[in-house]
Short mmCIF file of C-alpha atoms in Angstrom, two decimals:
data_model
loop_
_atom_site.label_atom_id
_atom_site.label_comp_id
_atom_site.label_asym_id
_atom_site.label_seq_id
_atom_site.Cartn_x
_atom_site.Cartn_y
_atom_site.Cartn_z
CA MET A 1 -29.91 -16.95 19.96
CA LEU A 2 -31.84 -15.19 17.33
CA ASP A 3 -29.63 -12.06 17.95
CA ILE A 4 -26.92 -13.61 15.59
CA PHE A 5 -29.46 -13.02 12.67
CA ARG A 6 -30.00 -9.48 13.29
CA ARG A 7 -28.71 -7.15 10.51
CA ARG A 8 -25.84 -4.94 11.58
CA ARG A 9 -23.90 -2.14 9.75
CA MET A 10 -20.19 -2.38 9.90
CA TRP A 11 -20.10 1.44 10.44
CA ARG A 12 -22.75 4.30 10.74
CA SER A 13 -24.65 5.70 7.67
CA ARG A 14 -23.25 8.98 6.35
CA PRO A 15 -24.12 11.62 8.72
CA GLU A 16 -24.53 15.42 8.07
CA LEU A 17 -21.40 17.34 7.92
CA ARG A 18 -20.96 19.36 11.00
CA ASP A 19 -19.77 23.09 10.94
CA SER A 20 -16.28 22.18 12.30
CA TYR A 21 -13.97 19.31 13.41
CA ASP A 22 -10.76 18.98 15.22
CA VAL A 23 -9.30 17.00 12.29
CA VAL A 24 -10.32 16.58 8.72
CA ILE A 25 -8.85 13.48 6.75
CA ILE A 26 -9.06 13.68 3.12
CA GLY A 27 -9.13 10.12 1.58
CA GLY A 28 -11.27 7.12 2.87
CA GLY A 29 -8.61 4.50 2.08
CA SER A 30 -6.44 2.44 4.35
CA HIS A 31 -4.02 5.52 5.34
CA GLY A 32 -7.03 7.79 6.01
CA LEU A 33 -9.13 5.32 7.98
CA ALA A 34 -6.02 3.97 9.91
CA THR A 35 -5.27 7.61 11.15
CA ALA A 36 -8.98 8.17 12.19
CA TYR A 37 -8.50 4.90 14.04
CA TYR A 38 -5.32 5.66 15.86
CA LEU A 39 -6.40 9.36 16.61
CA ALA A 40 -9.21 7.90 18.91
CA ARG A 41 -7.53 4.79 20.16
CA GLU A 42 -4.23 6.48 21.11
CA HIS A 43 -4.99 10.00 21.62
CA GLY A 44 -8.66 10.39 22.51
CA ILE A 45 -9.29 12.77 19.42
CA THR A 46 -12.74 11.81 18.12
CA ASN A 47 -14.07 14.95 16.58
CA VAL A 48 -12.85 13.70 13.23
CA ALA A 49 -14.25 13.58 9.73
CA VAL A 50 -12.95 11.11 6.90
CA LEU A 51 -14.07 12.67 3.36
CA GLU A 52 -14.07 10.33 0.57
CA LYS A 53 -15.42 11.28 -2.98
CA SER A 54 -16.32 7.86 -3.94
CA TYR A 55 -16.97 4.75 -1.61
CA ILE A 56 -14.80 3.58 1.13
CA GLY A 57 -11.53 1.77 -0.32
CA SER A 58 -12.43 2.85 -4.01
CA GLY A 59 -8.91 3.94 -4.57
CA ALA A 60 -5.44 2.58 -4.22
CA ALA A 61 -6.56 0.54 -1.03
CA GLY A 62 -9.04 -1.55 -3.11
CA ARG A 63 -6.79 -1.82 -6.11
CA ASN A 64 -3.38 -3.22 -4.87
CA THR A 65 -1.97 -6.73 -4.88
CA THR A 66 -2.41 -7.31 -1.20
CA ILE A 67 1.54 -7.93 -0.72
CA LEU A 68 2.98 -7.15 2.55
CA ARG A 69 6.90 -7.07 3.53
CA SER A 70 9.52 -5.14 4.98
CA ASN A 71 12.73 -6.21 3.17
CA TYR A 72 13.62 -2.66 1.79
CA LYS A 73 17.02 -1.27 0.65
CA THR A 74 17.42 1.74 2.74
CA PRO A 75 17.65 1.45 6.54
CA GLU A 76 15.06 4.27 6.90
CA GLY A 77 12.64 2.28 4.70
CA ALA A 78 13.26 -1.02 6.43
CA ARG A 79 12.79 0.23 9.83
CA PHE A 80 9.58 2.02 8.78
CA TYR A 81 8.13 -1.02 6.85
CA ASP A 82 9.16 -3.54 9.62
CA ALA A 83 7.02 -1.31 12.31
CA SER A 84 4.13 -1.65 9.86
CA VAL A 85 4.42 -5.46 9.44
CA LYS A 86 4.68 -5.83 13.31
CA LEU A 87 1.45 -3.86 13.67
CA TYR A 88 -0.35 -5.95 10.88
CA GLU A 89 0.57 -9.05 12.65
CA ARG A 90 -1.59 -8.26 15.64
CA LEU A 91 -4.22 -6.12 13.67
CA SER A 92 -6.81 -8.82 13.42
CA ALA A 93 -6.95 -9.29 17.00
CA GLU A 94 -7.05 -5.55 17.74
CA LEU A 95 -9.68 -4.85 15.44
CA ASN A 96 -11.63 -7.91 16.21
CA PHE A 97 -11.89 -8.75 12.36
CA ASN A 98 -10.08 -11.40 10.46
CA LEU A 99 -7.67 -9.80 7.83
CA LEU A 100 -6.64 -13.06 6.53
CA PHE A 101 -3.03 -12.26 6.84
CA SER A 102 -0.89 -15.24 5.48
CA GLN A 103 2.74 -14.93 6.35
CA ASN A 104 4.04 -17.69 4.22
CA GLY A 105 7.17 -15.79 2.84
CA HIS A 106 8.27 -13.64 0.23
CA LEU A 107 10.85 -14.55 -2.58
CA THR A 108 12.59 -11.87 -4.66
CA LEU A 109 14.40 -13.69 -7.48
CA ALA A 110 17.79 -12.93 -8.82
CA HIS A 111 18.54 -14.01 -12.45
CA SER A 112 22.17 -12.59 -12.65
CA ASP A 113 25.48 -12.23 -10.96
CA ARG A 114 24.59 -8.59 -10.32
CA ALA A 115 21.34 -9.25 -8.86
CA MET A 116 22.72 -11.91 -6.44
CA PHE A 117 25.20 -9.00 -5.18
CA VAL A 118 22.04 -6.62 -4.72
CA MET A 119 20.19 -9.43 -2.87
CA ALA A 120 23.24 -10.15 -0.68
CA ASN A 121 23.35 -6.36 0.08
CA ARG A 122 19.83 -6.06 0.88
CA ALA A 123 19.91 -9.20 3.23
CA GLU A 124 22.52 -7.44 5.29
CA VAL A 125 20.70 -4.06 5.55
CA ASN A 126 17.80 -6.07 6.68
CA ARG A 127 19.61 -8.14 9.20
CA LEU A 128 21.34 -4.81 10.63
CA ASN A 129 17.72 -3.72 11.46
CA GLY A 130 16.54 -6.91 12.88
CA ILE A 131 14.42 -8.04 9.90
CA ASP A 132 14.38 -11.54 8.87
CA SER A 133 15.97 -11.75 5.42
CA GLN A 134 18.38 -14.06 3.93
CA LEU A 135 19.84 -14.92 0.44
CA ILE A 136 18.91 -18.67 -0.62
CA TYR A 137 19.94 -20.72 -3.54
CA PRO A 138 17.97 -22.97 -6.05
CA ASP A 139 17.67 -26.03 -3.82
CA ARG A 140 15.93 -24.08 -1.15
CA ILE A 141 13.86 -22.24 -3.81
CA LYS A 142 12.61 -25.39 -4.95
CA GLU A 143 11.30 -26.46 -1.59
CA LEU A 144 9.60 -23.22 -1.10
CA ALA A 145 8.08 -23.09 -4.50
CA PRO A 146 8.03 -26.65 -6.08
CA ALA A 147 5.67 -25.57 -8.92
CA MET A 148 7.88 -22.91 -10.40
CA GLN A 149 10.32 -23.27 -13.12
CA VAL A 150 13.75 -22.59 -11.46
CA ASP A 151 16.52 -23.77 -13.75
CA GLY A 152 17.09 -26.48 -16.51
CA ALA A 153 16.66 -26.47 -20.32
CA ASN A 154 13.02 -24.97 -20.07
CA ALA A 155 13.90 -21.94 -17.90
CA THR A 156 13.83 -18.80 -19.79
CA TYR A 157 15.55 -16.80 -17.00
CA PRO A 158 17.22 -19.41 -15.01
CA ILE A 159 17.12 -18.31 -11.21
CA LEU A 160 20.53 -18.17 -9.44
CA GLY A 161 19.08 -17.33 -6.08
CA ALA A 162 16.55 -15.13 -4.11
CA LEU A 163 16.13 -12.81 -1.22
CA TYR A 164 13.84 -14.79 1.18
CA HIS A 165 11.73 -13.00 3.57
CA PRO A 166 9.70 -15.29 5.88
CA PRO A 167 7.44 -12.56 7.47
CA GLY A 168 6.27 -11.43 3.99
CA GLY A 169 3.03 -12.55 2.64
CA ILE A 170 -0.63 -11.55 1.49
CA ILE A 171 -3.51 -9.92 3.36
CA ARG A 172 -7.13 -9.20 2.42
CA HIS A 173 -6.99 -5.75 1.30
CA ASP A 174 -10.76 -4.85 1.40
CA ALA A 175 -10.82 -6.55 5.15
CA VAL A 176 -8.05 -4.07 6.13
CA VAL A 177 -10.13 -1.15 4.88
CA TRP A 178 -13.35 -2.54 6.57
CA GLY A 179 -11.67 -3.22 9.62
CA PHE A 180 -10.22 0.25 9.88
CA ALA A 181 -13.33 1.85 9.03
CA ARG A 182 -15.30 -0.05 11.65
CA GLY A 183 -12.59 0.69 14.23
CA ALA A 184 -12.45 4.31 13.33
CA ASP A 185 -16.29 4.51 13.45
CA GLY A 186 -16.39 2.68 16.98
CA GLY A 187 -13.91 5.42 18.08
CA GLY A 188 -16.28 8.27 17.20
CA ALA A 189 -14.78 9.31 13.90
CA GLU A 190 -17.46 10.26 11.08
CA ILE A 191 -17.11 8.65 7.88
CA HIS A 192 -18.39 10.58 5.01
CA PRO A 193 -18.43 8.81 1.42
CA TYR A 194 -19.41 10.60 -1.68
CA THR A 195 -18.11 13.80 -0.31
CA GLU A 196 -15.73 15.43 -2.73
CA VAL A 197 -13.23 18.17 -1.56
CA THR A 198 -13.25 21.10 -3.96
CA GLY A 199 -11.07 23.55 -2.07
CA ILE A 200 -8.86 24.32 0.94
CA GLU A 201 -9.28 27.48 3.00
CA ARG A 202 -6.14 29.19 4.39
CA SER A 203 -5.74 32.08 6.97
CA ASN A 204 -2.52 33.69 7.90
CA GLY A 205 -0.44 30.69 6.87
CA LYS A 206 -2.52 28.03 8.50
CA VAL A 207 -5.20 25.76 7.25
CA ALA A 208 -8.68 27.13 8.14
CA GLY A 209 -11.19 24.77 6.49
CA VAL A 210 -12.16 22.28 3.73
CA VAL A 211 -14.74 23.23 0.97
CA THR A 212 -16.85 19.96 -0.24
CA ASN A 213 -19.62 19.34 -2.51
CA ARG A 214 -21.73 19.14 0.71
CA GLY A 215 -20.56 22.53 2.23
CA THR A 216 -17.70 23.96 4.04
CA VAL A 217 -16.31 22.73 7.30
CA LYS A 218 -13.70 24.52 9.60
CA THR A 219 -10.73 22.92 11.01
CA GLY A 220 -7.13 23.67 12.08
CA VAL A 221 -5.77 20.04 10.90
CA VAL A 222 -6.04 18.49 7.65
CA LEU A 223 -4.38 15.39 6.51
CA ASN A 224 -4.08 14.55 2.86
CA CYS A 225 -4.24 10.85 2.20
CA THR A 226 -5.13 10.64 -1.37
CA ALA A 227 -2.51 8.78 -3.07
CA GLY A 228 -2.41 9.50 -6.91
CA TRP A 229 -4.64 12.52 -6.29
CA SER A 230 -2.55 14.10 -3.63
CA SER A 231 -0.78 16.71 -5.78
CA LEU A 232 -4.29 18.14 -7.00
CA ILE A 233 -5.36 18.24 -3.26
CA ALA A 234 -2.21 19.89 -2.33
CA GLY A 235 -2.53 22.36 -5.19
CA MET A 236 -5.92 23.45 -3.48
CA ALA A 237 -3.84 24.58 -0.47
CA GLY A 238 -1.13 26.33 -2.60
CA ILE A 239 1.31 23.65 -2.08
CA GLU A 240 3.29 21.98 -4.98
CA LEU A 241 4.41 18.39 -4.45
CA PRO A 242 7.10 16.80 -6.28
CA ILE A 243 4.59 13.86 -7.48
CA THR A 244 3.94 12.23 -10.75
CA THR A 245 0.87 10.00 -11.13
CA HIS A 246 0.95 6.70 -13.13
CA ILE A 247 -1.30 3.82 -13.30
CA LEU A 248 -0.32 0.14 -12.20
CA GLN A 249 -2.26 -2.53 -13.47
CA ALA A 250 -2.68 -6.17 -12.09
CA CYS A 251 -4.92 -9.15 -12.82
CA VAL A 252 -6.29 -12.59 -11.52
CA THR A 253 -6.98 -15.82 -12.98
CA GLU A 254 -9.84 -18.26 -12.34
CA PRO A 255 -9.64 -20.07 -9.01
CA LEU A 256 -7.13 -22.97 -9.11
CA LYS A 257 -6.05 -25.71 -6.62
CA PRO A 258 -3.31 -24.58 -4.28
CA LEU A 259 -0.12 -24.37 -6.14
CA LEU A 260 1.80 -21.51 -4.70
CA ASP A 261 2.30 -20.59 -0.93
CA VAL A 262 4.95 -17.91 -1.10
CA VAL A 263 4.93 -14.46 -2.96
CA ILE A 264 7.19 -14.51 -6.05
CA VAL A 265 8.64 -11.26 -7.26
CA SER A 266 11.20 -11.02 -10.21
CA SER A 267 12.78 -7.66 -10.78
CA GLN A 268 14.52 -8.55 -14.04
CA MET A 269 11.13 -10.09 -15.37
CA HIS A 270 9.01 -7.20 -13.80
CA VAL A 271 6.41 -9.41 -12.64
CA TYR A 272 4.92 -10.69 -9.08
CA VAL A 273 2.84 -13.39 -8.49
CA SER A 274 0.84 -14.78 -5.58
CA GLN A 275 -1.96 -17.19 -4.91
CA THR A 276 -5.05 -15.79 -2.98
CA ASP A 277 -7.22 -17.52 -0.39
CA ARG A 278 -9.71 -18.21 -3.10
CA GLY A 279 -7.27 -19.96 -5.39
CA GLU A 280 -6.68 -17.04 -7.93
CA PHE A 281 -3.38 -16.46 -9.17
CA LEU A 282 -2.80 -12.61 -8.53
CA MET A 283 -0.28 -11.10 -11.01
CA GLY A 284 1.35 -7.56 -11.49
CA ALA A 285 3.89 -6.09 -13.51
CA GLU A 286 5.59 -2.74 -14.53
CA ILE A 287 3.93 0.64 -13.96
CA GLU A 288 2.93 2.40 -17.20
CA PRO A 289 5.61 5.12 -18.31
CA TRP A 290 3.16 7.83 -18.82
CA THR A 291 1.45 10.11 -16.45
CA THR A 292 -2.34 9.92 -16.27
CA TYR A 293 -5.45 9.77 -14.10
CA ARG A 294 -7.30 7.63 -16.23
CA MET A 295 -7.69 4.01 -14.90
CA GLN A 296 -7.95 2.07 -17.82
CA GLY A 297 -6.29 -1.22 -18.62
CA THR A 298 -4.09 -2.11 -21.71
CA LEU A 299 -3.67 -5.12 -23.83
CA ASN A 300 0.19 -4.61 -23.67
CA PHE A 301 0.04 -5.28 -19.76
CA LEU A 302 -2.07 -8.48 -20.24
CA GLN A 303 0.38 -9.84 -22.99
CA GLU A 304 3.69 -8.88 -21.09
CA VAL A 305 2.42 -10.21 -17.57
CA SER A 306 1.00 -13.50 -19.15
CA ARG A 307 4.27 -14.26 -21.00
CA HIS A 308 6.51 -13.64 -17.74
CA VAL A 309 4.24 -15.60 -15.55
CA LEU A 310 4.23 -18.65 -18.03
CA GLU A 311 8.02 -18.47 -18.06
CA LEU A 312 7.76 -19.19 -14.40
CA PHE A 313 4.76 -21.37 -14.08
CA PRO A 314 4.10 -22.96 -17.59
CA GLN A 315 1.29 -25.08 -16.06
CA LEU A 316 -0.90 -21.86 -16.06
CA GLU A 317 -0.88 -22.06 -19.85
CA ARG A 318 -4.73 -23.08 -20.00
CA ALA A 319 -5.68 -20.86 -16.85
CA ARG A 320 -8.43 -18.25 -17.95
CA MET A 321 -8.13 -14.70 -16.94
CA LEU A 322 -10.96 -13.63 -14.62
CA ARG A 323 -10.44 -9.71 -14.41
CA SER A 324 -7.91 -7.08 -14.59
CA TRP A 325 -7.80 -3.42 -13.33
CA ALA A 326 -5.72 -0.35 -12.86
CA GLY A 327 -4.89 1.96 -9.81
CA LEU A 328 -3.18 5.07 -9.34
CA CYS A 329 0.45 5.18 -8.23
CA ASP A 330 1.92 8.60 -6.96
CA LEU A 331 5.82 8.57 -7.63
CA SER A 332 8.19 10.78 -5.88
CA PRO A 333 11.76 11.74 -7.14
CA ASP A 334 13.51 9.27 -4.83
CA TYR A 335 10.75 6.63 -4.72
CA SER A 336 10.28 7.03 -1.15
CA PRO A 337 7.07 8.45 0.51
CA ILE A 338 6.65 12.05 1.75
CA LEU A 339 5.15 12.30 5.12
CA GLY A 340 4.26 14.84 7.68
CA LYS A 341 4.33 18.61 7.73
CA THR A 342 4.14 21.14 4.97
CA GLU A 343 4.76 24.73 4.60
CA LEU A 344 1.06 25.20 5.26
CA ASP A 345 0.64 25.07 9.23
CA GLY A 346 -1.87 22.31 10.00
CA PHE A 347 -1.86 20.80 6.50
CA HIS A 348 -0.11 17.37 6.44
CA VAL A 349 0.47 14.80 3.78
CA SER A 350 0.77 11.04 3.20
CA THR A 351 2.10 10.73 -0.50
CA GLY A 352 4.69 9.48 -2.79
CA TRP A 353 4.01 5.84 -2.03
CA GLY A 354 4.18 4.52 -5.74
CA THR A 355 3.53 0.72 -5.31
CA TYR A 356 4.19 0.39 -1.52
CA GLY A 357 1.44 2.44 0.19
CA PHE A 358 -0.82 -0.55 1.36
CA LYS A 359 1.99 -2.11 2.96
CA ALA A 360 2.46 0.91 5.37
CA ALA A 361 -1.16 1.53 6.30
CA PRO A 362 -1.00 0.86 10.09
CA ILE A 363 2.32 2.76 10.77
CA VAL A 364 1.23 5.75 8.72
CA GLY A 365 -1.97 5.84 10.57
CA ARG A 366 -0.20 5.73 13.93
CA THR A 367 2.63 8.31 13.03
CA LEU A 368 0.03 10.78 11.28
CA ALA A 369 -2.15 10.38 14.29
CA GLU A 370 0.75 11.24 16.65
CA LEU A 371 1.52 14.37 14.42
CA ALA A 372 -2.06 15.62 14.25
CA ALA A 373 -2.33 15.15 18.02
CA THR A 374 0.96 16.61 19.32
CA ASP A 375 2.27 18.74 16.36
CA ARG A 376 5.59 17.02 16.54
CA THR A 377 6.91 14.84 13.83
CA PRO A 378 7.64 11.19 14.94
CA GLU A 379 11.07 10.02 14.66
CA LEU A 380 10.18 7.10 12.28
CA ILE A 381 8.75 9.35 9.50
CA ALA A 382 11.17 12.42 10.02
CA PRO A 383 13.52 10.93 7.21
CA PHE A 384 10.51 11.30 4.71
CA ALA A 385 9.81 14.83 5.17
CA LEU A 386 9.00 17.04 2.13
CA GLU A 387 12.16 19.38 3.01
CA ARG A 388 14.51 16.54 2.05
CA PHE A 389 14.33 17.45 -1.63
CA TYR A 390 15.59 20.86 -0.80
CA GLU A 391 18.25 19.81 1.52
CA ASP A 392 19.79 16.94 -0.51
CA ARG A 393 18.69 14.23 1.98
CA LEU A 394 17.11 11.83 -0.33
CA VAL A 395 16.21 8.28 0.67
CA SER A 396 16.49 6.32 -2.37
CA GLU A 397 14.20 3.14 -2.85
CA LEU A 398 14.89 2.66 -6.39
CA ALA A 399 14.94 -0.94 -7.67
CA ALA A 400 13.63 -2.26 -4.10
CA ALA A 401 10.82 -3.76 -5.92
CA ALA A 402 9.55 -5.59 -9.19
CA VAL A 403 8.52 -2.52 -10.90
CA SER A 404 10.18 0.84 -11.42
CA HIS A 405 9.18 1.90 -7.92
#
């Protein structure tokens, strides 16, 4: 009985770096940790190092707005994210760790006739790929979100309809990071926080090693899972990625009584809203138009997001803001991810996610682990290869979210 009070660590303390590893993963967020987890679980590869320049989950994995969905615009994207949601649905049981996944539904609002046409089109694409998605109208929207201002004289942007995605919802983002970290550690992978990568070694067109602030390690496989920093890491390997880095901001109010079950997204108003398990209203808006690595919030964001949220939920007028933050977004030219091999043999990437990366963590980990173990590109990520930009095979997900991405 006394054993329940014994102090345990979620994963082992940082070990000393070995001289070599079978696989080195750069980035200790949800993508990197998921890849390490699936390498051990599905391929038996345990000689793996996960390198993170700060603490685990300090980047995009710990700064997102926790929304999960698969109702994307392109068939390639819809299939990919649907596979991820299906993995998320059983991940708590698989990791033996409660991720607080709440699938109460996701609403993408339409405020114009053109938006209704786009939502109807997306619903058809989703249904053709076996994804639960449908166009609904104001009466049904009021049933799902009775607290929201849908129409009437006080509605600034009357809602004509919405794309309703029942499997969508929210999940505890830090729990996902911790669960994957514990799973990866339990499988034998080494997690190295506060280990900054300063160089990539090459030899005869192949990756040969990784230089860090704690020494150099030899390896034949490197996975770059560093989100907004991915172009800098790729540059160390002599690879140019078509990525621009922007900041995306979010904020939460003080905890309030339960008011909203579903996730609300408005492309026209550039805002998305959900209520967390703690009662906080979590709000996000448009990415900032300039490129930067400086994760500093702006007053303009707080003004715009507050105005649009109050247009949807006027009863929040006196709610106090609790905190705000910013994270890095890595945007590709067609607003879809870049996954898989590069021109440097053994150097693979997971980048170009923009605002979608957290939603894809399990399927990215599973497919990148397969690529690292077999050196064959899984069919699910083949459309997102880096070569598509040179072969005119773009996968445009533009306008598939409430922000530019």
